[in-house]
Coordinates of C-alpha atoms in Angstrom, one line a residue:
M1 CA -4.2 -68.2 108.6
R2 CA -4.8 -71.8 107.5
R3 CA -6.8 -70.7 104.5
Q4 CA -4.1 -68.2 103.5
I5 CA -1.4 -70.9 103.7
Q6 CA -3.5 -73.4 101.7
K7 CA -4.1 -70.7 99.0
K8 CA -0.3 -70.1 98.7
L9 CA 0.7 -73.7 98.5
P10 CA -0.6 -74.6 95.1
V11 CA 1.1 -71.6 93.5
I12 CA 4.4 -72.3 95.2
I13 CA 4.3 -76.0 94.3
L14 CA 3.3 -75.3 90.7
W15 CA 6.2 -72.9 90.4
L16 CA 8.8 -75.2 92.1
L17 CA 7.7 -78.6 90.8
P18 CA 8.7 -78.1 87.1
L19 CA 12.1 -76.6 88.2
T20 CA 12.8 -79.4 90.7
T21 CA 11.7 -82.1 88.2
V22 CA 14.0 -80.7 85.5
F23 CA 17.0 -80.0 87.7
G24 CA 16.7 -82.4 90.6
Q25 CA 18.1 -85.9 90.5
S26 CA 15.7 -86.9 93.3
V27 CA 12.3 -85.4 93.6
D28 CA 9.7 -86.6 96.1
L29 CA 6.2 -85.6 97.4
G30 CA 5.4 -86.7 100.9
Y31 CA 2.3 -86.5 103.1
N32 CA 2.3 -87.2 106.9
T33 CA -0.6 -87.2 109.3
L34 CA 0.0 -87.5 113.0
A35 CA -2.3 -87.6 116.1
G36 CA -1.7 -87.8 119.8
T37 CA -3.8 -87.9 123.0
N38 CA -3.7 -85.4 125.8
N39 CA -3.0 -82.4 123.5
K40 CA 0.5 -83.5 122.5
L41 CA 2.3 -86.0 120.3
P42 CA 4.3 -88.8 121.9
F43 CA 8.1 -88.2 122.1
W44 CA 9.2 -90.5 119.2
L45 CA 6.7 -89.0 116.8
W46 CA 8.3 -85.6 116.9
A47 CA 11.9 -86.1 118.2
N48 CA 14.8 -86.1 115.7
Q49 CA 12.6 -85.2 112.8
L50 CA 14.5 -82.0 111.8
G51 CA 11.7 -80.0 113.5
H52 CA 9.1 -81.1 111.0
F53 CA 6.4 -81.7 113.5
D54 CA 5.1 -79.5 116.4
A55 CA 5.5 -81.5 119.6
N56 CA 2.8 -79.4 121.3
S57 CA 0.0 -80.2 118.8
S58 CA -2.4 -83.0 119.1
T59 CA -2.8 -83.3 115.3
V60 CA -0.5 -82.5 112.5
Q61 CA -0.9 -82.5 108.8
N62 CA 2.3 -82.2 106.7
L63 CA 2.8 -82.0 103.0
E64 CA 6.3 -81.7 101.8
L65 CA 8.2 -81.4 98.5
R66 CA 11.8 -82.6 98.6
A67 CA 14.4 -82.3 95.8
F68 CA 18.1 -82.9 95.8
H69 CA 20.8 -82.8 93.1
N70 CA 24.5 -83.7 93.0
Q71 CA 26.6 -83.4 89.9
Q72 CA 30.2 -83.7 89.0
L73 CA 31.4 -81.0 86.6
S74 CA 32.8 -82.8 83.5
N75 CA 36.5 -83.5 83.4
T76 CA 37.1 -81.8 86.8
D77 CA 37.4 -82.6 90.5
F78 CA 34.5 -80.3 91.2
T79 CA 31.0 -81.4 92.3
V80 CA 28.0 -79.2 93.1
E81 CA 25.0 -80.1 95.2
A82 CA 21.7 -78.5 96.1
G83 CA 18.6 -79.4 98.0
L84 CA 15.3 -78.1 99.3
D85 CA 12.6 -79.4 101.6
L86 CA 9.4 -77.3 101.4
D87 CA 6.9 -78.0 104.1
L88 CA 3.3 -77.1 104.7
L89 CA 2.3 -77.7 108.3
L90 CA -1.3 -77.6 109.5
A91 CA -1.4 -77.9 113.3
D92 CA -2.1 -75.7 116.3
K93 CA 0.3 -73.3 114.7
N94 CA 0.3 -73.4 110.9
D95 CA 3.5 -72.8 108.9
L96 CA 4.8 -72.8 105.4
R97 CA 8.6 -73.0 105.3
F98 CA 11.8 -74.3 103.8
T99 CA 13.0 -76.9 106.3
Q100 CA 16.1 -77.3 104.1
L101 CA 17.4 -75.0 101.4
F102 CA 21.1 -75.2 100.6
A103 CA 23.9 -75.4 98.0
G104 CA 27.3 -77.1 98.3
F105 CA 30.6 -77.2 96.4
N106 CA 33.2 -79.9 96.6
W107 CA 36.8 -80.0 95.3
K108 CA 38.5 -83.2 96.1
F109 CA 38.4 -83.4 99.9
L110 CA 37.4 -79.8 100.4
Q111 CA 33.8 -78.7 100.9
L112 CA 31.8 -75.4 101.1
Q113 CA 28.1 -75.6 102.2
I114 CA 25.7 -72.6 102.3
G115 CA 22.1 -72.5 103.6
A116 CA 19.9 -74.5 105.9
F117 CA 21.2 -78.1 105.9
P118 CA 21.3 -80.9 108.5
D119 CA 24.3 -82.9 109.8
E120 CA 24.9 -86.3 108.2
E121 CA 22.7 -89.0 109.8
R122 CA 24.8 -91.6 111.8
F123 CA 24.1 -95.0 113.4
A124 CA 21.2 -95.7 111.1
G125 CA 19.2 -92.9 112.6
L126 CA 18.6 -94.9 115.8
S127 CA 20.6 -92.8 118.3
T128 CA 18.9 -90.4 120.7
S129 CA 21.1 -87.5 119.5
N130 CA 22.9 -88.8 116.4
G131 CA 25.9 -89.8 118.6
N132 CA 26.6 -86.1 119.5
M133 CA 25.1 -84.6 122.7
A134 CA 25.5 -81.1 121.4
A135 CA 24.2 -81.4 117.8
S136 CA 21.3 -83.7 117.1
L137 CA 18.8 -84.0 114.2
N138 CA 16.0 -82.7 116.4
A139 CA 15.5 -79.1 115.4
R140 CA 15.0 -77.5 112.0
P141 CA 18.4 -76.7 110.4
H142 CA 19.4 -73.0 110.8
P143 CA 21.1 -70.9 108.0
R144 CA 24.9 -71.3 108.1
I145 CA 28.1 -71.4 106.1
R146 CA 30.4 -74.4 106.6
M147 CA 33.9 -74.8 105.2
G148 CA 36.0 -77.9 105.8
F149 CA 36.7 -81.5 104.7
N150 CA 34.0 -83.7 103.2
R151 CA 35.7 -86.9 104.4
F152 CA 38.7 -88.1 106.5
V153 CA 41.9 -87.1 104.8
P154 CA 44.8 -89.6 105.1
L155 CA 48.1 -88.0 106.3
I156 CA 50.2 -91.1 107.0
G157 CA 49.2 -94.1 104.8
N158 CA 45.7 -95.4 105.6
W159 CA 46.1 -95.6 109.3
F160 CA 46.2 -91.9 110.3
S161 CA 43.7 -89.3 109.0
I162 CA 42.1 -86.0 110.0
K163 CA 38.7 -84.3 109.4
G164 CA 37.3 -80.9 110.5
F165 CA 35.2 -77.9 109.6
Y166 CA 34.6 -74.3 110.5
E167 CA 31.1 -72.8 110.6
E168 CA 29.2 -69.6 111.2
G169 CA 25.4 -69.6 111.4
L170 CA 22.5 -67.3 112.4
L171 CA 19.7 -68.2 114.7
N172 CA 16.9 -66.2 113.1
D173 CA 13.9 -67.6 114.9
K174 CA 11.9 -65.8 117.6
R175 CA 14.2 -65.9 120.6
Y176 CA 15.3 -64.0 123.7
V177 CA 18.4 -62.5 122.1
E178 CA 17.4 -61.6 118.6
D179 CA 19.7 -62.5 115.7
T180 CA 22.1 -64.6 117.8
H181 CA 25.1 -65.9 115.9
L182 CA 26.2 -69.5 116.4
H183 CA 29.8 -70.4 115.8
R184 CA 30.9 -74.1 115.5
K185 CA 34.2 -75.7 114.8
A186 CA 35.2 -79.4 114.8
F187 CA 38.5 -81.3 114.6
Y188 CA 38.8 -85.1 114.5
L189 CA 41.8 -87.6 114.4
R190 CA 41.4 -91.1 113.2
F191 CA 43.9 -94.0 113.8
G192 CA 43.8 -97.5 112.4
Q193 CA 41.3 -99.3 110.2
P194 CA 38.0 -101.0 110.9
Q195 CA 39.4 -104.4 109.9
S196 CA 41.8 -104.2 112.8
I197 CA 40.6 -101.5 115.2
E198 CA 39.8 -97.9 114.3
L199 CA 39.9 -95.1 116.9
T200 CA 38.4 -91.7 116.2
A201 CA 38.7 -88.8 118.7
G202 CA 37.6 -85.3 118.3
L203 CA 36.5 -82.0 119.8
E204 CA 33.6 -79.7 118.8
H205 CA 33.3 -76.2 120.1
F206 CA 30.2 -73.9 119.9
V207 CA 29.7 -70.3 120.8
M208 CA 26.5 -68.2 120.8
W209 CA 27.5 -64.6 120.2
G210 CA 26.3 -61.1 119.3
G211 CA 22.6 -60.3 118.8
T212 CA 20.3 -57.8 120.4
H213 CA 19.4 -58.4 124.1
P214 CA 16.0 -57.0 125.3
E215 CA 17.7 -55.4 128.4
Y216 CA 21.3 -54.8 127.4
G217 CA 20.7 -53.9 123.8
E218 CA 23.3 -54.7 121.1
L219 CA 25.9 -57.2 122.4
Q220 CA 29.5 -57.1 121.3
D221 CA 29.8 -57.8 117.5
W222 CA 32.4 -58.8 115.0
S223 CA 35.0 -56.5 116.6
S224 CA 35.2 -59.1 119.4
Y225 CA 34.9 -62.1 117.1
F226 CA 38.4 -63.6 118.0
D227 CA 37.6 -63.4 121.7
Y228 CA 34.3 -65.2 121.1
I229 CA 35.7 -68.1 119.1
S230 CA 38.8 -68.5 121.3
G231 CA 36.9 -68.8 124.5
S232 CA 38.4 -65.6 126.0
A233 CA 37.0 -63.5 128.8
G234 CA 35.3 -60.2 127.8
D235 CA 37.0 -56.9 127.9
E236 CA 35.8 -53.8 129.8
N237 CA 33.0 -53.3 127.3
A238 CA 31.5 -56.7 127.9
L239 CA 28.8 -57.7 130.4
P240 CA 30.1 -58.3 133.9
T241 CA 29.3 -62.0 133.7
D242 CA 31.3 -62.2 130.4
Q243 CA 34.3 -60.5 132.0
E244 CA 34.3 -63.0 134.9
N245 CA 33.8 -66.1 132.6
V246 CA 34.1 -66.2 128.8
L247 CA 32.5 -64.0 126.1
G248 CA 29.2 -65.3 124.8
N249 CA 27.6 -68.7 125.5
G250 CA 30.3 -71.3 124.9
Y251 CA 29.8 -75.1 125.1
G252 CA 31.0 -78.2 123.4
V253 CA 31.7 -82.0 123.3
Y254 CA 34.5 -84.4 123.3
Q255 CA 33.8 -87.2 120.9
L256 CA 35.4 -90.7 121.1
Q257 CA 34.6 -93.7 118.8
L258 CA 36.0 -97.2 118.6
K259 CA 35.1 -99.4 115.6
K260 CA 35.8 -103.0 114.7
A261 CA 34.6 -104.7 111.5
W262 CA 34.0 -108.4 111.2
E263 CA 32.7 -110.1 108.1
K264 CA 29.1 -110.3 109.3
I265 CA 28.9 -107.4 111.8
H266 CA 30.5 -104.0 112.4
A267 CA 30.6 -102.8 116.0
T268 CA 31.0 -99.2 117.0
L269 CA 31.4 -98.0 120.6
Y270 CA 31.0 -94.2 121.0
V271 CA 31.2 -91.7 123.8
S272 CA 30.0 -88.1 123.7
H273 CA 31.1 -85.9 126.7
P274 CA 29.5 -82.5 127.2
F275 CA 31.3 -79.4 128.6
D276 CA 29.7 -76.1 129.4
D277 CA 32.8 -74.3 130.7
R278 CA 36.4 -74.9 131.8
S279 CA 35.4 -77.3 134.5
G280 CA 33.8 -79.6 132.0
M281 CA 36.8 -79.3 129.6
Q282 CA 39.0 -80.3 132.5
L283 CA 36.7 -83.3 133.1
D284 CA 35.4 -82.3 136.5
N285 CA 32.1 -83.8 135.1
A286 CA 33.8 -87.0 133.9
V287 CA 30.8 -89.2 134.8
D288 CA 28.5 -87.2 132.5
N289 CA 28.4 -88.9 129.1
L290 CA 26.4 -90.4 126.3
W291 CA 27.7 -94.0 126.0
G292 CA 26.5 -95.9 122.9
L293 CA 27.0 -99.2 121.0
H294 CA 25.9 -99.6 117.4
L295 CA 25.9 -103.1 115.8
A296 CA 25.5 -103.0 112.0
F297 CA 24.7 -106.5 110.6
Q298 CA 26.1 -106.8 107.0
N299 CA 23.3 -108.9 105.6
R300 CA 21.1 -106.0 104.2
E301 CA 18.0 -108.2 103.9
A302 CA 18.2 -109.6 107.4
L303 CA 15.4 -109.4 110.0
L304 CA 17.7 -107.4 112.2
Q305 CA 20.0 -105.0 110.4
N306 CA 20.9 -102.4 113.1
L307 CA 20.9 -102.3 116.9
V308 CA 21.7 -99.3 119.1
L309 CA 22.1 -99.3 122.9
E310 CA 22.7 -96.1 124.8
F311 CA 23.2 -95.0 128.4
I312 CA 23.1 -91.3 129.2
N313 CA 24.0 -89.4 132.4
T314 CA 24.1 -85.7 132.9
K315 CA 23.5 -85.5 136.7
N316 CA 26.9 -84.4 137.9
Q317 CA 27.4 -81.1 136.0
S318 CA 30.8 -80.6 137.8
G319 CA 29.2 -80.5 141.2
T320 CA 26.3 -79.2 143.3
Y321 CA 27.7 -75.7 144.0
H322 CA 29.2 -72.9 142.0
L323 CA 31.8 -70.6 143.5
V324 CA 30.8 -70.8 147.1
P325 CA 33.2 -69.1 149.6
D326 CA 35.0 -71.3 152.0
E327 CA 35.9 -70.4 155.6
N328 CA 38.6 -68.1 154.3
G329 CA 36.3 -66.4 151.8
V330 CA 38.0 -68.1 148.8
P331 CA 35.4 -69.2 146.1
Q332 CA 35.3 -72.9 145.7
G333 CA 33.6 -75.3 143.3
H334 CA 32.8 -74.9 139.7
G335 CA 29.5 -76.9 139.5
R336 CA 25.9 -76.2 138.5
D337 CA 26.9 -76.2 134.8
N338 CA 23.2 -76.4 133.8
Y339 CA 24.1 -77.7 130.3
Y340 CA 22.8 -75.8 127.3
N341 CA 21.0 -73.1 129.4
H342 CA 22.5 -69.6 129.7
G343 CA 21.8 -66.5 131.8
V344 CA 22.2 -64.0 128.9
Y345 CA 21.2 -66.2 125.9
R346 CA 18.1 -67.4 127.7
S347 CA 16.6 -69.3 124.8
G348 CA 19.4 -71.8 125.4
V349 CA 20.6 -74.2 122.7
T350 CA 17.2 -74.3 120.9
Y351 CA 16.0 -73.3 117.5
G352 CA 12.3 -72.9 116.5
Q353 CA 11.4 -73.8 120.1
M354 CA 13.1 -77.2 119.8
A355 CA 16.3 -78.6 121.2
M356 CA 19.3 -78.4 118.9
V357 CA 21.1 -80.8 121.3
S358 CA 19.8 -84.2 122.4
P359 CA 15.9 -84.0 122.6
L360 CA 16.2 -85.7 126.0
F361 CA 17.0 -82.2 127.4
A362 CA 13.4 -81.3 128.0
P363 CA 10.9 -79.8 128.2
V364 CA 11.6 -76.6 126.4
I365 CA 10.2 -73.7 128.3
I366 CA 7.9 -71.6 126.0
D367 CA 7.0 -68.1 127.2
D368 CA 5.6 -65.2 125.1
G369 CA 5.9 -67.4 122.0
M370 CA 9.7 -68.0 122.4
S371 CA 12.0 -70.5 124.0
K372 CA 13.4 -69.8 127.5
G373 CA 15.8 -72.8 127.6
F374 CA 15.3 -76.2 129.3
E375 CA 13.4 -77.0 132.4
S376 CA 15.5 -80.1 133.0
T377 CA 19.1 -80.7 132.1
R378 CA 20.0 -83.3 134.7
F379 CA 18.9 -86.9 133.9
T380 CA 19.9 -90.5 133.5
G381 CA 18.5 -92.7 130.8
F382 CA 18.6 -95.9 128.8
H383 CA 17.7 -96.3 125.1
L384 CA 17.3 -99.3 122.9
A385 CA 16.5 -99.0 119.1
A386 CA 16.6 -101.4 116.2
N387 CA 15.5 -101.8 112.6
G388 CA 15.5 -104.5 109.9
Q389 CA 13.5 -106.2 107.1
L390 CA 10.5 -108.5 107.4
T391 CA 10.4 -109.1 103.6
K392 CA 12.0 -107.5 100.6
A393 CA 9.4 -104.8 100.7
I394 CA 8.5 -104.4 104.4
Y395 CA 10.8 -102.7 106.8
W396 CA 10.5 -102.3 110.6
K397 CA 11.8 -100.0 113.2
S398 CA 11.4 -99.8 117.0
A399 CA 12.6 -97.7 119.9
L400 CA 12.3 -97.8 123.7
T401 CA 13.6 -94.9 125.9
Y402 CA 13.5 -94.4 129.7
T403 CA 14.8 -91.4 131.6
A404 CA 14.8 -90.2 135.2
N405 CA 14.8 -86.4 135.2
Y406 CA 16.0 -84.2 138.1
G407 CA 15.6 -80.6 136.7
F408 CA 18.9 -78.9 137.6
H409 CA 20.9 -78.2 140.8
D410 CA 18.9 -75.8 143.0
G411 CA 22.0 -74.2 144.7
Q412 CA 21.0 -75.7 148.1
G413 CA 22.4 -79.2 147.5
G414 CA 19.2 -80.6 146.0
S415 CA 17.3 -80.7 142.7
T416 CA 14.5 -78.6 141.3
Y417 CA 12.7 -81.9 140.5
D418 CA 12.1 -83.7 143.8
P419 CA 11.1 -86.5 143.4
A420 CA 12.5 -87.2 140.0
R421 CA 10.2 -87.1 137.0
R422 CA 10.3 -90.4 135.1
Q423 CA 9.5 -90.8 131.5
A424 CA 9.2 -93.9 129.2
S425 CA 8.7 -93.6 125.4
A426 CA 8.2 -96.3 122.8
L427 CA 7.8 -96.5 119.0
G428 CA 6.9 -99.2 116.5
Q429 CA 7.0 -98.6 112.8
L430 CA 6.3 -100.6 109.6
K431 CA 7.2 -99.3 106.1
W432 CA 6.1 -100.8 102.7
K433 CA 8.7 -99.9 100.0
P434 CA 8.7 -102.2 97.0
I435 CA 11.7 -102.0 94.8
D436 CA 9.8 -101.5 91.5
K437 CA 7.3 -99.0 92.8
K438 CA 7.5 -95.2 93.1
I439 CA 5.3 -95.1 96.2
S440 CA 6.0 -96.1 99.8
I441 CA 3.7 -96.2 102.9
A442 CA 4.7 -96.1 106.5
A443 CA 2.6 -96.5 109.7
A444 CA 3.8 -95.9 113.3
L445 CA 2.4 -96.2 116.8
A446 CA 4.0 -94.5 119.7
A447 CA 3.3 -94.2 123.5
D448 CA 4.6 -92.2 126.4
H449 CA 4.1 -92.7 130.1
G450 CA 5.5 -90.4 132.8
S451 CA 5.5 -86.9 134.4
L452 CA 8.2 -85.0 132.5
Y453 CA 6.0 -83.1 130.1
D454 CA 3.0 -82.6 132.4
N455 CA 4.2 -80.5 135.3
G456 CA 4.9 -83.5 137.5
E457 CA 1.6 -85.2 136.8
N458 CA 1.8 -88.8 135.5
K459 CA 0.1 -89.3 132.2
T460 CA -0.1 -91.8 129.4
R461 CA 0.0 -90.5 125.9
L462 CA -0.7 -92.5 122.7
G463 CA -0.2 -91.5 119.1
A464 CA -0.1 -92.7 115.5
M465 CA 1.4 -91.6 112.2
L466 CA 0.7 -92.4 108.6
S467 CA 3.1 -91.4 105.9
L468 CA 2.8 -91.6 102.1
N469 CA 5.7 -90.8 99.8
Y470 CA 5.7 -90.6 96.0
S471 CA 9.0 -90.5 94.0
I472 CA 8.5 -88.2 91.0
K473 CA 12.0 -88.7 89.9

C-alpha cells in the first residue's frame, strides 16, 4: 500500500504543482515527521491539527501541498476564493487525500462556500476547542455547503450587528450509519464596541440525519428535512426513540463572549455551553461549560503575544438519571445526556475516527475500523497555552492541559470510570521563520502522563515533531 501511494504522489504533484503555482496566490510545500513512545503520539502532537496526523501511530511522515487564492473581480463587489491541501500520510495506516478542497464566493457581506473547509481559527489557535465545544479544528473538514454572512453586519450604527450561516454537509467517512448528513446553523448578535465593551451572544444547532443504518436500513430522508432541522419529534414512520424525542441526532451550543480593548492589550472572556436535548437548552446542565480568557498583547514582537486560560466541566449532563419513574409511576429526570454520543448514530460526533468537537472528549472507540463514539464524555479540566517571539525570526508556543475523566453516568448513580482517569499533556515548540526567507523550520516536544488512553493504566508518553515548510509563491 505504501509503495502504491508513493508511486502516485509524484504524478499528482507534477500535475497539480504547475496549476497551483500559476493560479495560487500562496503555494507551500510542507514536510512533517512525528514520533511518539508507547505506540501513540502525545495529545498535543495530533489534537487540533485538522486530522492531519493519526493519533494511534507511533511514527508519522507527512508531505503536503497547500495552495490558496483570493481575488476580487475587477470593478465589482464580488470576490472568489479557492484552496487545497493535499496530504500524503505514511503511518500505521497510509493515506493520500485532500484535507482541504474548496471554493468560495463573496458579494459584499454575503458568502457561499462549497467543499471541505475548516472554520476560522480563533484565539490565536491556543484554545482546546477553538472556543466552541461543538466545533473544533480537530478532525479533517468534511464536504459541505455553507451560506451566510462573511462578517458581522451592522443594523443600528456600529453598536448592534448580526452574523449567521446555514450549512448542509455529508459525513462520507467509514461510520456506523453510512452517508450521514450533518446540518448546522448559527446566529449571533453583537452589542457595543471593543473600545468600550463588546458583547457577543449566539446559538449553534447541529443535526445528524438520514443515512443507512446497518440494522434499520434507510433512515428518513429529505421528506422529513423540516422536522430534522426544527428539532421536532418523528412521525409514525420514524424509529420509536425518534418519536419519543426528536428526529435524528440533535445537539448544539450557546456561545457568549465579552471583549474589552485597551491600548496595549485586548481581553476576551468566552463561554461555550453544550446542550444535547431540551434539558440542556433549558439549562438543567448550567454548570457544564467551557470558560476561557484570551489576552492578546498588541506588541506583535513581544516575548508574550497571546495567553489563553480555560476551565472545562461536563460532569453534570442534566443529572445522574434519565426518565426514572417516581412512586406514582411518573417519569422524572432528564439526565445522562452523554454529550456527542447517540444510540442510533453510534459513531457520535466524529469524522475520520477523530472528534469533531473538543478533542478532550476521548478516547474515540474504534471497532471494525470505524468510530463508535466516545468512551468518556464527563470530565473537568484546566488548560493554559501561550505564544510569542524570542527574536524577530524565532517564535515559541507552549501548552499545558490537565483533565480528570469520569466516563459517563452508568445509570446507577455512579460513573463508568471509577476511580477517575487523570491525564496531563504538555507541548513546547520553537519555530524559525525569517522575514526574507522562503523556508521555515519548527521543532516541538510533547509529553503525556495519565491513564485516559491506556485502559486505566498509568503511562508516560513522549514525542517529538520536526516540520519544514517552503513557500513556492
